[in-house]
């Protein structure tokens, strides 16, 4: 039986219930994080917690725990579930309130911590690379819903994922309002050409991914040049290698976009080097549970 943290208590999954009047459910009003732990160590926990509090601040949501308390609650929930490796979902909802959009009538945010496992893509995709399709759903621009906020409003991403799946692809490429590459439905995107790595800047509508930041650090460590620069679909069609990063996906090669074969059509040598180093780092660094 899974153990869930809910508003200060660790309870059985069957008892982890939220009100139908929670504004997280009624309006998608809230924020979340997806975090992985490997070998009893939580990968980049402080960075995830920081992004969670940044997301909450941006939407005027007061989390009823300090970041240190959130870290302690997260580790306690992992221990209660007895897993060595897994996935953590932190969800902060606006809490219970009357009907009506106003968050000011919701006295207290709810804190939910789920510890589970996650696997996004097939073994085949990890071995040979995944297929992408460009989605017609765009990433909302900074004046609509900040793409930097990891909010509970994922319907745009869900619809983009549906489009990709209906096109026979495993992941969807999402463009911004200018038609430039933002990211994927739940992953950041990188391309390599002539040994140089490029990823869209946060201003292009990319979530400031924690895995993205880890890969930027790995490239620096390995001496592979990297820049954050705008990319068009053409840049992806004509790259030598392409890969995606995300907590759920980890690092995975993408070998097709819109029926174009990317590079050789196999995970490339630089991508493989980065994946190997990523695997080493996740198993040996991180906050001990
Ligand atoms: N872009 C978006 C829109 C995301 O939601 C990423 C990029 C990658 O960021 P991180 O920090 O994880 O490297 C995400 C994160 C899921 C799931 O359930 C999705 C994410 C994370 C965990 C689980 O599909 N996306």
Tab-separated table of C-alpha atoms and ligand atoms in Angstrom:
chain	number	residue	atom	x	y	z
A	1	UNK	CA	0.000	0.000	0.000
A	2	UNK	CA	1.404	3.383	-1.006
A	3	UNK	CA	1.866	6.033	1.670
A	4	UNK	CA	0.923	9.586	0.795
A	5	UNK	CA	1.776	12.823	2.581
A	6	UNK	CA	-1.334	14.964	2.881
A	7	UNK	CA	-1.344	18.212	4.844
A	8	UNK	CA	1.047	17.161	7.568
A	9	UNK	CA	0.149	13.478	7.838
A	10	UNK	CA	1.436	10.371	6.079
A	11	UNK	CA	-1.625	8.271	5.290
A	12	UNK	CA	-2.523	5.173	3.270
A	13	UNK	CA	-3.281	5.820	-0.385
A	14	UNK	CA	-6.929	4.838	0.231
A	15	UNK	CA	-7.245	7.613	2.826
A	16	UNK	CA	-5.482	10.296	0.765
A	17	UNK	CA	-8.537	12.242	-0.372
A	18	UNK	CA	-9.022	15.874	-1.355
A	19	UNK	CA	-12.221	17.907	-1.300
A	20	UNK	CA	-14.263	18.458	-4.457
A	21	UNK	CA	-14.165	22.140	-3.429
A	22	UNK	CA	-10.375	22.293	-3.728
A	23	UNK	CA	-9.519	25.013	-6.247
A	24	UNK	CA	-6.738	22.810	-7.592
A	25	UNK	CA	-9.501	20.569	-8.921
A	26	UNK	CA	-12.062	23.271	-9.731
A	27	UNK	CA	-9.701	25.690	-11.512
A	28	UNK	CA	-6.341	23.977	-11.906
A	29	UNK	CA	-5.153	26.514	-9.347
A	30	UNK	CA	-1.891	25.235	-7.942
A	31	UNK	CA	1.666	24.188	-8.737
A	32	UNK	CA	3.634	20.949	-8.813
A	33	UNK	CA	7.027	19.318	-9.110
A	34	UNK	CA	8.177	15.974	-10.461
A	35	UNK	CA	11.397	14.728	-8.853
A	36	UNK	CA	13.351	11.475	-9.073
A	37	UNK	CA	15.381	9.647	-6.478
A	38	UNK	CA	18.036	7.102	-7.269
A	39	UNK	CA	19.762	4.782	-4.840
A	40	UNK	CA	18.248	6.541	-1.781
A	41	UNK	CA	19.330	9.967	-3.046
A	42	UNK	CA	17.018	12.686	-4.316
A	43	UNK	CA	18.367	14.222	-7.497
A	44	UNK	CA	18.774	18.006	-7.340
A	45	UNK	CA	16.182	18.284	-4.556
A	46	UNK	CA	17.069	21.878	-3.579
A	47	UNK	CA	16.681	23.011	-7.200
A	48	UNK	CA	13.243	21.366	-7.479
A	49	UNK	CA	12.112	22.896	-4.182
A	50	UNK	CA	13.354	26.299	-5.294
A	51	UNK	CA	11.416	26.051	-8.564
A	52	UNK	CA	8.323	24.960	-6.625
A	53	UNK	CA	8.493	28.042	-4.382
A	54	UNK	CA	9.213	30.267	-7.398
A	55	UNK	CA	6.139	28.856	-9.184
A	56	UNK	CA	4.034	29.407	-6.045
A	57	UNK	CA	5.295	32.961	-5.591
A	58	UNK	CA	4.481	33.775	-9.175
A	59	UNK	CA	0.825	32.789	-8.698
A	60	UNK	CA	0.529	34.370	-5.198
A	61	UNK	CA	0.256	30.978	-3.515
A	62	UNK	CA	1.561	30.683	0.028
A	63	UNK	CA	2.914	27.219	0.752
A	64	UNK	CA	2.216	26.416	4.417
A	65	UNK	CA	5.681	24.868	4.918
A	66	UNK	CA	9.153	26.324	4.749
A	67	UNK	CA	11.413	24.929	2.009
A	68	UNK	CA	13.358	23.038	4.709
A	69	UNK	CA	10.127	21.532	6.045
A	70	UNK	CA	9.147	20.574	2.481
A	71	UNK	CA	12.484	18.798	2.031
A	72	UNK	CA	12.004	16.955	5.343
A	73	UNK	CA	8.419	15.965	4.431
A	74	UNK	CA	9.585	14.716	1.019
A	75	UNK	CA	12.330	12.542	2.511
A	76	UNK	CA	9.954	11.236	5.214
A	77	UNK	CA	7.437	10.207	2.545
A	78	UNK	CA	10.119	8.390	0.551
A	79	UNK	CA	11.193	6.520	3.711
A	80	UNK	CA	7.569	5.606	4.479
A	81	UNK	CA	7.315	3.978	1.043
A	82	UNK	CA	10.571	2.046	1.345
A	83	UNK	CA	11.640	2.525	-2.279
A	84	UNK	CA	15.272	2.707	-3.395
A	85	UNK	CA	14.527	4.412	-6.733
A	86	UNK	CA	11.390	6.248	-7.709
A	87	UNK	CA	9.488	9.340	-8.590
A	88	UNK	CA	8.060	12.039	-6.323
A	89	UNK	CA	5.130	14.256	-7.206
A	90	UNK	CA	4.755	17.350	-5.032
A	91	UNK	CA	1.397	19.034	-5.534
A	92	UNK	CA	0.387	22.279	-3.901
A	93	UNK	CA	-3.235	23.191	-4.485
A	94	UNK	CA	-4.925	26.473	-3.627
A	95	UNK	CA	-7.017	24.518	-1.111
A	96	UNK	CA	-10.703	24.484	-0.296
A	97	UNK	CA	-12.840	27.528	-0.998
A	98	UNK	CA	-16.281	28.574	-2.190
A	99	UNK	CA	-17.251	28.554	-5.879
A	100	UNK	CA	-15.736	31.497	-7.721
A	101	UNK	CA	-12.242	32.109	-9.066
A	102	UNK	CA	-10.962	34.233	-6.206
A	103	UNK	CA	-8.060	32.522	-4.458
A	104	UNK	CA	-8.437	34.974	-1.565
A	105	UNK	CA	-11.333	32.911	-0.203
A	106	UNK	CA	-9.205	29.787	0.100
A	107	UNK	CA	-7.668	30.021	3.558
A	108	UNK	CA	-5.008	27.325	3.255
A	109	UNK	CA	-3.125	25.620	0.463
A	110	UNK	CA	-2.992	21.812	0.494
A	111	UNK	CA	0.284	19.927	0.255
A	112	UNK	CA	0.342	16.469	-1.333
A	113	UNK	CA	3.432	14.296	-1.732
A	114	UNK	CA	3.137	11.112	-3.787
A	115	UNK	CA	5.979	8.616	-4.077
A	116	UNK	CA	5.648	6.252	-6.998
A	117	UNK	CA	7.465	5.009	-10.073
A	118	UNK	CA	7.227	6.457	-13.577
A	119	UNK	CA	8.197	5.318	-17.039
A	120	UNK	CA	7.309	7.550	-19.944
A	121	UNK	CA	8.734	5.900	-23.024
A	122	UNK	CA	9.316	2.373	-24.291
A	123	UNK	CA	12.595	0.449	-23.868
A	124	UNK	CA	12.787	0.567	-27.651
A	125	UNK	CA	12.735	4.381	-27.590
A	126	UNK	CA	15.575	4.508	-25.034
A	127	UNK	CA	17.647	2.124	-27.167
A	128	UNK	CA	16.959	3.557	-30.619
A	129	UNK	CA	15.569	7.055	-30.084
A	130	UNK	CA	12.018	8.340	-30.116
A	131	UNK	CA	9.830	9.855	-32.770
A	132	UNK	CA	8.469	13.391	-32.490
A	133	UNK	CA	5.744	15.325	-34.252
A	134	UNK	CA	5.237	19.081	-34.185
A	135	UNK	CA	2.008	20.044	-32.427
A	136	UNK	CA	-0.370	22.800	-33.458
A	137	UNK	CA	-0.903	23.662	-29.751
A	138	UNK	CA	1.557	26.447	-28.961
A	139	UNK	CA	3.325	27.171	-25.688
A	140	UNK	CA	1.522	30.086	-24.005
A	141	UNK	CA	3.605	33.254	-24.143
A	142	UNK	CA	4.916	35.027	-21.047
A	143	UNK	CA	1.947	37.417	-20.951
A	144	UNK	CA	-0.625	34.577	-20.942
A	145	UNK	CA	0.499	31.967	-18.457
A	146	UNK	CA	4.179	32.112	-17.681
A	147	UNK	CA	5.825	29.025	-19.163
A	148	UNK	CA	8.243	29.230	-16.229
A	149	UNK	CA	5.474	28.348	-13.778
A	150	UNK	CA	4.967	24.611	-13.330
A	151	UNK	CA	1.264	25.027	-12.704
A	152	UNK	CA	-1.589	22.534	-12.486
A	153	UNK	CA	-2.818	23.832	-15.873
A	154	UNK	CA	-1.401	21.166	-18.170
A	155	UNK	CA	-4.317	20.887	-20.562
A	156	UNK	CA	-2.363	22.559	-23.347
A	157	UNK	CA	0.416	20.009	-22.893
A	158	UNK	CA	-2.089	17.152	-22.630
A	159	UNK	CA	-3.696	18.195	-25.933
A	160	UNK	CA	-0.266	18.542	-27.536
A	161	UNK	CA	0.583	15.015	-26.340
A	162	UNK	CA	-2.676	13.737	-27.842
A	163	UNK	CA	-1.786	15.349	-31.157
A	164	UNK	CA	1.649	13.721	-31.119
A	165	UNK	CA	0.218	10.293	-30.267
A	166	UNK	CA	-2.440	10.615	-32.963
A	167	UNK	CA	0.327	11.414	-35.441
A	168	UNK	CA	2.005	8.142	-34.464
A	169	UNK	CA	4.819	9.888	-32.556
A	170	UNK	CA	5.911	9.378	-28.962
A	171	UNK	CA	6.475	13.025	-28.083
A	172	UNK	CA	5.263	16.375	-29.358
A	173	UNK	CA	7.426	19.348	-30.256
A	174	UNK	CA	5.822	22.588	-29.081
A	175	UNK	CA	6.521	25.931	-30.749
A	176	UNK	CA	6.049	29.349	-29.188
A	177	UNK	CA	3.905	32.200	-30.497
A	178	UNK	CA	6.712	33.164	-32.918
A	179	UNK	CA	6.880	29.668	-34.382
A	180	UNK	CA	10.245	28.965	-32.750
A	181	UNK	CA	10.940	25.818	-30.752
A	182	UNK	CA	9.970	26.061	-27.082
A	183	UNK	CA	10.205	22.493	-25.775
A	184	UNK	CA	8.246	19.235	-25.758
A	185	UNK	CA	5.110	18.321	-23.795
A	186	UNK	CA	7.102	17.290	-20.718
A	187	UNK	CA	10.729	17.597	-21.768
A	188	UNK	CA	13.272	20.171	-22.880
A	189	UNK	CA	14.929	19.767	-26.267
A	190	UNK	CA	18.577	19.935	-27.378
A	191	UNK	CA	20.199	19.629	-30.809
A	192	UNK	CA	23.807	19.007	-31.822
A	193	UNK	CA	25.390	20.075	-35.092
A	194	UNK	CA	29.101	19.987	-35.871
A	195	UNK	CA	29.820	19.125	-32.237
A	196	UNK	CA	27.980	22.167	-30.866
A	197	UNK	CA	24.949	21.769	-28.576
A	198	UNK	CA	22.054	24.240	-28.723
A	199	UNK	CA	18.911	24.441	-26.619
A	200	UNK	CA	16.182	27.101	-26.704
A	201	UNK	CA	16.465	29.807	-24.027
A	202	UNK	CA	13.880	30.039	-21.236
A	203	UNK	CA	12.534	33.181	-22.926
A	204	UNK	CA	11.487	31.014	-25.907
A	205	UNK	CA	8.950	29.310	-23.645
A	206	UNK	CA	11.008	26.468	-22.213
A	207	UNK	CA	10.374	25.379	-18.648
A	208	UNK	CA	13.609	25.938	-16.694
A	209	UNK	CA	14.110	22.192	-16.503
A	210	UNK	CA	16.211	20.715	-13.727
A	211	UNK	CA	17.450	17.960	-16.052
A	212	UNK	CA	18.167	20.650	-18.668
A	213	UNK	CA	20.372	22.454	-16.124
A	214	UNK	CA	22.106	19.179	-15.204
A	215	UNK	CA	22.861	18.490	-18.886
A	216	UNK	CA	24.208	22.023	-19.369
A	217	UNK	CA	26.581	21.310	-16.439
A	218	UNK	CA	27.567	17.944	-17.962
A	219	UNK	CA	28.371	19.563	-21.331
A	220	UNK	CA	30.595	22.083	-19.550
A	221	UNK	CA	32.322	19.314	-17.603
A	222	UNK	CA	32.892	17.260	-20.769
A	223	UNK	CA	34.134	20.313	-22.681
A	224	UNK	CA	31.366	20.198	-25.282
A	225	UNK	CA	30.381	23.712	-26.418
A	226	UNK	CA	26.760	24.651	-25.710
A	227	UNK	CA	24.632	27.746	-26.194
A	228	UNK	CA	21.070	28.724	-25.354
A	229	UNK	CA	19.791	30.041	-28.675
A	230	UNK	CA	16.515	30.157	-30.568
A	231	UNK	CA	15.869	27.133	-32.756
A	232	UNK	CA	13.457	26.663	-35.637
A	233	UNK	CA	12.045	23.334	-36.747
A	234	UNK	CA	14.492	23.510	-39.658
A	235	UNK	CA	17.373	23.464	-37.158
A	236	UNK	CA	16.022	20.223	-35.729
A	237	UNK	CA	15.356	18.647	-39.148
A	238	UNK	CA	18.975	19.322	-40.127
A	239	UNK	CA	20.770	18.486	-36.864
A	240	UNK	CA	23.314	15.694	-36.385
A	241	UNK	CA	21.793	14.612	-33.061
A	242	UNK	CA	18.799	15.536	-30.962
A	243	UNK	CA	17.863	14.586	-27.417
A	244	UNK	CA	15.240	15.429	-24.828
A	245	UNK	CA	15.621	15.952	-21.089
A	246	UNK	CA	13.108	15.711	-18.268
A	247	UNK	CA	12.745	14.221	-14.818
A	248	UNK	CA	10.394	11.549	-16.079
A	249	UNK	CA	12.156	10.996	-19.432
A	250	UNK	CA	15.707	11.497	-18.076
A	251	UNK	CA	17.883	11.926	-21.209
A	252	UNK	CA	16.605	10.271	-24.388
A	253	UNK	CA	17.609	10.560	-28.043
A	254	UNK	CA	15.028	11.783	-30.555
A	255	UNK	CA	15.664	10.360	-34.002
A	256	UNK	CA	12.690	11.500	-36.055
A	257	UNK	CA	10.629	14.692	-36.330
A	258	UNK	CA	7.692	15.079	-38.721
A	259	UNK	CA	8.868	12.097	-40.828
A	260	UNK	CA	12.398	13.548	-41.160
A	261	UNK	CA	15.192	11.288	-39.925
A	262	UNK	CA	17.432	13.251	-37.544
A	263	UNK	CA	21.143	12.682	-38.162
A	264	UNK	CA	21.881	8.998	-38.733
A	265	UNK	CA	18.537	7.985	-37.239
A	266	UNK	CA	20.299	6.393	-34.246
A	267	UNK	CA	21.269	7.904	-30.879
A	268	UNK	CA	24.453	9.846	-31.688
A	269	UNK	CA	27.867	9.647	-29.986
A	270	UNK	CA	27.602	12.946	-28.062
A	271	UNK	CA	24.091	12.081	-26.876
A	272	UNK	CA	25.355	8.694	-25.675
A	273	UNK	CA	28.260	10.319	-23.832
A	274	UNK	CA	25.871	12.692	-22.066
A	275	UNK	CA	23.481	9.879	-21.164
A	276	UNK	CA	26.357	7.834	-19.704
A	277	UNK	CA	27.560	10.741	-17.570
A	278	UNK	CA	24.002	11.558	-16.488
A	279	UNK	CA	23.544	7.952	-15.304
A	280	UNK	CA	26.760	8.152	-13.265
A	281	UNK	CA	25.773	11.451	-11.643
A	282	UNK	CA	22.218	10.498	-10.652
A	283	UNK	CA	23.391	7.354	-8.873
A	284	UNK	CA	26.091	9.070	-6.833
A	285	UNK	CA	24.959	12.650	-6.093
A	286	UNK	CA	21.762	14.000	-4.571
A	287	UNK	CA	20.296	14.529	-1.124
A	288	UNK	CA	20.426	11.326	0.967
A	289	UNK	CA	16.928	10.223	1.981
B	1	LIG	N1	8.973	21.012	-19.865
B	1	LIG	C1	7.793	20.763	-19.295
B	1	LIG	C2	6.568	21.419	-19.832
B	1	LIG	C3	7.716	19.898	-18.195
B	1	LIG	O1	6.549	19.649	-17.614
B	1	LIG	C4	10.110	19.567	-18.354
B	1	LIG	C5	10.113	20.442	-19.427
B	1	LIG	C6	11.389	19.005	-17.863
B	1	LIG	O2	11.774	19.594	-16.613
B	1	LIG	P1	12.567	18.803	-15.499
B	1	LIG	O3	12.740	19.783	-14.416
B	1	LIG	O4	11.726	17.622	-15.091
B	1	LIG	O5	13.856	18.393	-16.101
B	1	LIG	C7	8.894	19.292	-17.718
B	1	LIG	C8	8.831	18.360	-16.556
B	1	LIG	C9	4.959	13.590	-16.313
B	1	LIG	C10	6.123	14.392	-15.876
B	1	LIG	O6	4.224	13.116	-15.436
B	1	LIG	C11	6.507	15.510	-16.582
B	1	LIG	C12	7.590	16.271	-16.138
B	1	LIG	C13	8.279	15.919	-15.023
B	1	LIG	C14	7.889	14.805	-14.348
B	1	LIG	C15	6.795	14.031	-14.744
B	1	LIG	O7	4.761	13.421	-17.520
B	1	LIG	N2	7.880	17.363	-16.845
